[in-house]
Short mmCIF file of C-alpha atoms and ligand atoms in Angstrom, two decimals:
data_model
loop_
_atom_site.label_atom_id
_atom_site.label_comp_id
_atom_site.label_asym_id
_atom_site.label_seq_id
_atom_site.Cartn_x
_atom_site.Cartn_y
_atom_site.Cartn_z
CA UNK A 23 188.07 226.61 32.23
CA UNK A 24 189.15 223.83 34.47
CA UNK A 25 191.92 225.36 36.75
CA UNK A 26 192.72 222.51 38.67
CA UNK A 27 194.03 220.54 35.51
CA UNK A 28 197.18 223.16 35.43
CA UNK A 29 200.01 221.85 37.61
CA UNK A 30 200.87 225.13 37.70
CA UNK A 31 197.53 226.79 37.75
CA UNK A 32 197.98 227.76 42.15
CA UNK A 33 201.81 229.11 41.64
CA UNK A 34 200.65 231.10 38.51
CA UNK A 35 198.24 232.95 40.91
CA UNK A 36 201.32 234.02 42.86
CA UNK A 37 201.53 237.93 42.14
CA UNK A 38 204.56 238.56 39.67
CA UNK A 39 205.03 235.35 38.17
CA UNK A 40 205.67 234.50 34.82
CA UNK A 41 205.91 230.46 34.41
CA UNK A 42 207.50 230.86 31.34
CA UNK A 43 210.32 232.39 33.34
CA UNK A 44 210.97 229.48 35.30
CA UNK A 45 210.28 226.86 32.80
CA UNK A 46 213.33 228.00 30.30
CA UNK A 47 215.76 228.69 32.97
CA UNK A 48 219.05 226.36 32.27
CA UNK A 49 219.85 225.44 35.70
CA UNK A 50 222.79 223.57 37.12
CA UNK A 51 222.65 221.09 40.55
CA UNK A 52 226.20 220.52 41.90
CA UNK A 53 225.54 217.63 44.21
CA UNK A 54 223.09 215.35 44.51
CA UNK A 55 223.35 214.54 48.01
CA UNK A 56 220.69 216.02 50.82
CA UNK A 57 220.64 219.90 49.45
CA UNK A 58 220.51 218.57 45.98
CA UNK A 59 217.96 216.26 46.50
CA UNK A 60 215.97 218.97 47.66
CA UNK A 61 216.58 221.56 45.23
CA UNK A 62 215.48 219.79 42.04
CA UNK A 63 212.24 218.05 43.92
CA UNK A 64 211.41 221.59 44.24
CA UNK A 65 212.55 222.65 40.74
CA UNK A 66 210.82 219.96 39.30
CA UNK A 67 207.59 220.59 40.94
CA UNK A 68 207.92 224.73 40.23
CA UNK A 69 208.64 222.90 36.20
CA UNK A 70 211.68 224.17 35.17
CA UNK A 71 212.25 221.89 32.32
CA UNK A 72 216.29 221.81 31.72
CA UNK A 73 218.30 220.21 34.75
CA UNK A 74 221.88 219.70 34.66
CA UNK A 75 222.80 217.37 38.41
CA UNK A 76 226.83 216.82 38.65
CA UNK A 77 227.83 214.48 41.28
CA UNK A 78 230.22 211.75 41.36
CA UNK A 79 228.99 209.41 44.36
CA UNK A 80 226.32 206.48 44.91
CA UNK A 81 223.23 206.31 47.04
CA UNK A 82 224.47 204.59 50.82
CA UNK A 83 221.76 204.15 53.79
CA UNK A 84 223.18 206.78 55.61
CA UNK A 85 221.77 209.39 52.41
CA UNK A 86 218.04 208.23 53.18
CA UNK A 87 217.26 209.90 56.66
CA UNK A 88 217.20 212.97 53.98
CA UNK A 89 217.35 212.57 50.45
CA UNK A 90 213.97 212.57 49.38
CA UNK A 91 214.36 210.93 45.50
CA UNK A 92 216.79 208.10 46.83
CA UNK A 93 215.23 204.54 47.52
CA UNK A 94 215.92 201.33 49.61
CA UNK A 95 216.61 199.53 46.60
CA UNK A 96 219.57 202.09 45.38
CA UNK A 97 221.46 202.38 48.04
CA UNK A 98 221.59 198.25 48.08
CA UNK A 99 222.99 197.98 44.77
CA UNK A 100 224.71 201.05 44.83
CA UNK A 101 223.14 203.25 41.93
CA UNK A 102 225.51 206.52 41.18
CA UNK A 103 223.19 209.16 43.06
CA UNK A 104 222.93 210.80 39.30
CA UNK A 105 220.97 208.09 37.52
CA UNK A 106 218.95 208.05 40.45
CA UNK A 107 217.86 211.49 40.20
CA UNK A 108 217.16 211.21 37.18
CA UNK A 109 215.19 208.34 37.48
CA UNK A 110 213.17 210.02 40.81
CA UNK A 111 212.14 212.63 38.33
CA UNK A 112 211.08 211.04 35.41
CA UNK A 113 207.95 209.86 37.82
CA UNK A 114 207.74 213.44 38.86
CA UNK A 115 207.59 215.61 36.30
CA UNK A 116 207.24 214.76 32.40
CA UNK A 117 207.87 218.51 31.45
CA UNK A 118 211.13 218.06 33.38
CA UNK A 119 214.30 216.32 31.59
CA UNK A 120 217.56 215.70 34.50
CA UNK A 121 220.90 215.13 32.68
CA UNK A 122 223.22 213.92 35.28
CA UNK A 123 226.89 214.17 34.94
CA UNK A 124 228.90 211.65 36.92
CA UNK A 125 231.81 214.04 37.35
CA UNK A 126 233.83 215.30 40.09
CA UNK A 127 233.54 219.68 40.24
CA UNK A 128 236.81 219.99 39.77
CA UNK A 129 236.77 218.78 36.60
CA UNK A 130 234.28 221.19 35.34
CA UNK A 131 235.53 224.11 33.12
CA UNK A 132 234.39 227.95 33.75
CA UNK A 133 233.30 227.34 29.96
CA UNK A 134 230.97 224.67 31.52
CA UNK A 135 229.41 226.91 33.78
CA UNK A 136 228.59 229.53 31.25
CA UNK A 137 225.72 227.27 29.60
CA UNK A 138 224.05 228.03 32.53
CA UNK A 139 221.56 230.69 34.14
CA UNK A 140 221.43 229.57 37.59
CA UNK A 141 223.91 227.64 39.78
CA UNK A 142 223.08 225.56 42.93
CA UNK A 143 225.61 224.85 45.26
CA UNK A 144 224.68 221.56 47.34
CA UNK A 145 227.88 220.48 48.53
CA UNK A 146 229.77 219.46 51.79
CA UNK A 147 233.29 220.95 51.23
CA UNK A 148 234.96 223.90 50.98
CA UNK A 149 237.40 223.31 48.17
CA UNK A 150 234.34 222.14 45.84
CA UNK A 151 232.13 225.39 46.96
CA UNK A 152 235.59 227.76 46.09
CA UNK A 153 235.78 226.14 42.60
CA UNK A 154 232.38 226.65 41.61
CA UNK A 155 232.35 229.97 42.86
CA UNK A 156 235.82 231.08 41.27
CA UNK A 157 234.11 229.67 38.05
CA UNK A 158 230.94 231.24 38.44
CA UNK A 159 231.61 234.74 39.49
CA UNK A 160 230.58 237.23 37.46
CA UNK A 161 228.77 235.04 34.65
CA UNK A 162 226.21 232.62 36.22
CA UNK A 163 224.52 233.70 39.95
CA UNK A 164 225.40 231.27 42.64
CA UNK A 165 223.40 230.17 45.26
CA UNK A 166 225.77 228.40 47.61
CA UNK A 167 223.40 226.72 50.63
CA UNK A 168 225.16 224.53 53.94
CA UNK A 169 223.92 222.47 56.98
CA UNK A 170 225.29 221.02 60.02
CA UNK A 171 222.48 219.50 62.09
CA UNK A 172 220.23 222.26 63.58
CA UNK A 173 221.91 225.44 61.36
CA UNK A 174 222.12 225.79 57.99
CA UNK A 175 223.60 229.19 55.71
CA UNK A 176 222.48 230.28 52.43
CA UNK A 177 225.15 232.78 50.43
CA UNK A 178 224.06 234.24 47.49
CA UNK A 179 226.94 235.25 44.65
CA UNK A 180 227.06 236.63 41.44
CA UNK A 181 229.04 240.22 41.06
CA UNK A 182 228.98 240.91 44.91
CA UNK A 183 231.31 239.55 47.70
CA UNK A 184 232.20 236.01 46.92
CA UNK A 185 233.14 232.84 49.24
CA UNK A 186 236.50 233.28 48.83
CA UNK A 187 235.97 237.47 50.29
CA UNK A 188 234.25 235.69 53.14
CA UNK A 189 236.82 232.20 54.06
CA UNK A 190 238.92 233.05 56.32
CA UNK A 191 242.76 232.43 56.40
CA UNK A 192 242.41 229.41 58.21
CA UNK A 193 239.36 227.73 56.41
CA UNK A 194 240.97 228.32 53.29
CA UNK A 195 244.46 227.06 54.25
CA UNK A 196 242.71 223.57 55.46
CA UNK A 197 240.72 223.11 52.22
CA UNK A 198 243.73 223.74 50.89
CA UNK A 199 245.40 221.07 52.57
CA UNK A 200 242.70 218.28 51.44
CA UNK A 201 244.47 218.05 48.03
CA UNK A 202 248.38 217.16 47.30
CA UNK A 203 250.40 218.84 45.02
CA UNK A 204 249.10 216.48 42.12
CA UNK A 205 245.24 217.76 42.58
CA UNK A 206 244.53 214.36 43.74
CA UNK A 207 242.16 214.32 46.66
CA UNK A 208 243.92 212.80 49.54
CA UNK A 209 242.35 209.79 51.80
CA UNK A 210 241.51 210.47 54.85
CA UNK A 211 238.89 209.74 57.15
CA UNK A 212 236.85 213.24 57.53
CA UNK A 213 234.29 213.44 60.58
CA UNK A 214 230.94 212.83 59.31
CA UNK A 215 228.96 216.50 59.35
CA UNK A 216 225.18 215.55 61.66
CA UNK A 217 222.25 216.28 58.89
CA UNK A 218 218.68 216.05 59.60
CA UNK A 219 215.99 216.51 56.57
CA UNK A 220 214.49 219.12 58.32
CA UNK A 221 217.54 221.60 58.39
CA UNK A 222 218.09 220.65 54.78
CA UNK A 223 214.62 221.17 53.34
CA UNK A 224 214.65 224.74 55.01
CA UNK A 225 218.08 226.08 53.69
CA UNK A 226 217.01 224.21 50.16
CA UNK A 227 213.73 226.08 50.36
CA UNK A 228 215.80 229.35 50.93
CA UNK A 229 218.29 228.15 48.07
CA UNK A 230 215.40 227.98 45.48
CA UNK A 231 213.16 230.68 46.94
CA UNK A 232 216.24 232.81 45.63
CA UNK A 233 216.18 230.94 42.45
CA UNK A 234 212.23 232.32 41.88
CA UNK A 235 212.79 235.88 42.70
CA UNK A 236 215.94 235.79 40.14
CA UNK A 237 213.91 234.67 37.59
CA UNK A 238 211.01 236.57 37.99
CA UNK A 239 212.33 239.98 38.94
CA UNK A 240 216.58 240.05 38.03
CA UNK A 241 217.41 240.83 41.65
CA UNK A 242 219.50 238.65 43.99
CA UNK A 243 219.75 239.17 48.10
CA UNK A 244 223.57 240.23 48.70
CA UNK A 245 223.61 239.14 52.48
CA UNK A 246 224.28 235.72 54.22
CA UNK A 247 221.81 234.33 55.80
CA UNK A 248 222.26 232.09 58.67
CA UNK A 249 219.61 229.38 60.17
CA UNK A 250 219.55 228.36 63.97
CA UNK A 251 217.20 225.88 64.03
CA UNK A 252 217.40 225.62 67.68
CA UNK A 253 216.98 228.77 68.48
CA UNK A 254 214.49 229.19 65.83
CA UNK A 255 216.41 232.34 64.42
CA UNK A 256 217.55 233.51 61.42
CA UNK A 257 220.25 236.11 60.94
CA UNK A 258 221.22 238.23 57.79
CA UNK A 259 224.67 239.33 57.53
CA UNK A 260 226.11 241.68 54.78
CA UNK A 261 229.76 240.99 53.56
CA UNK A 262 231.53 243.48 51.90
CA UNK A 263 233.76 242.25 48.39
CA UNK A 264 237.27 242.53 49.06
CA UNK A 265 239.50 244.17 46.97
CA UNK A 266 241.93 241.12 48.05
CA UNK A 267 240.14 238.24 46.52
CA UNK A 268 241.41 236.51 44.12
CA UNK A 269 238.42 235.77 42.69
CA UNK A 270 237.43 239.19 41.43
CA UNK A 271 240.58 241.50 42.25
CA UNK A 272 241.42 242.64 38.76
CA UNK A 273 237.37 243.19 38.29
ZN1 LIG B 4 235.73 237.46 46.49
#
């Protein structure tokens, strides 16, 4: 037999896996910036065939120091970052269909998020991250990754301690404050956060490393883990659910 005609032939060798596992998994992408660029490249290549990217931006110049499926040519004519994921993959992948949603993730429903098996967080705010994870918890595990130039976090949720458990007061009170009373976002001009594609292919790689062992084995890694690229350190730190969340404080 000719093992080198199997895309998948050197990850089925990994001890464990079961490709068909990773192949039906319904996953969900919120974001298609850096972290979400990342994230399906790698699902794509590992051949999970169902993709669902949300994201409601289009490709600029300043996305290609680290998004990997974005071109020259899309951030000229400003394509929504969606169709150009979905476009990226199609030369990628032919097991792999990407259905992008050009949506904002505040307009997505907790019914939404129950078509799913696996949720990526690849976002750059706070209010965003709370939403999907006050949607999410419970139902659908939640892999909520971060940067900001050298460090990068990866938090893990699904029936442990939440985002919400870990925000504090202040964080939450100023994500808070980014919306008026109408749920409109308001206009401001936010400082831009540094990113560099190394940072962001690491915590994506830890993002959908997590993804794998989910699928293959059921079990998900409760603690936060934080990346110092600089320091070239990475620290695990356990949070404990609070009984005051309002996420999860009637369950
Ligand atoms: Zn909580």
């Amino acid at each position: 037999m000719d093992f080198d005609s199997d895309r998948y032939d050197r990850q089925k060798r990994v001890k464990g896996w079961n490709q068909d596992k990773i192949r039906k998994s319904k996953v969900l992408v919120i974001g298609a910036g850096a972290l979400g660029n990342e994230v399906i490249k790698m699902l794509v290549q590992l051949g999970v065939e169902k993709i669902t990217v949300v994201d409601f931006d289009f490709v600029i110049p300043a996305n290609l120091n680290r998004c990997v499926l974005f071109t020259q040519n899309q951030a000229d004519i400003k394509t929504l970052k969606v169709d150009a994921v979905v476009e990226a993959v199609k030369n990628l992948n032919s097991d792999c269909t990407v259905e992008g949603l050009n949506k904002k993730v505040e307009e997505l429903s907790e019914v939404f998020f129950k078509n799913f098996d696996f949720v990526f967080g690849c976002l750059d705010n706070l209010s965003a991250r709370l939403h999907v994870n006050a949607n999410c918890y419970g139902f659908v595990p939640f892999s909520d990754g971060g940067t900001d130039g050298f460090n990068g976090r990866v938090q893990f949720v699904f029936k442990n301690a939440c985002l919400e458990c870990t925000v504090s007061k202040n964080d939450f009170t100023n994500a808070l404050r980014r919306y008026s009373c109408s749920g409109e976002k308001k206009e401001f001009d936010e400082a831009k956060i540094p990113a560099l594609p190394t940072t962001t292919s690491i915590i994506a790689g830890i993002q959908v490393q997590s993804f794998i062992k989910y699928a293959l084995t059921g079990e998900i890694n409760d603690e936060i883990i934080f990346y110092d690229g600089m320091l070239n350190k990475t620290s695990m730190f356990k949070v404990e659910k609070s009984n005051k969340c309002n996420v999860h404080q009637f369950g």
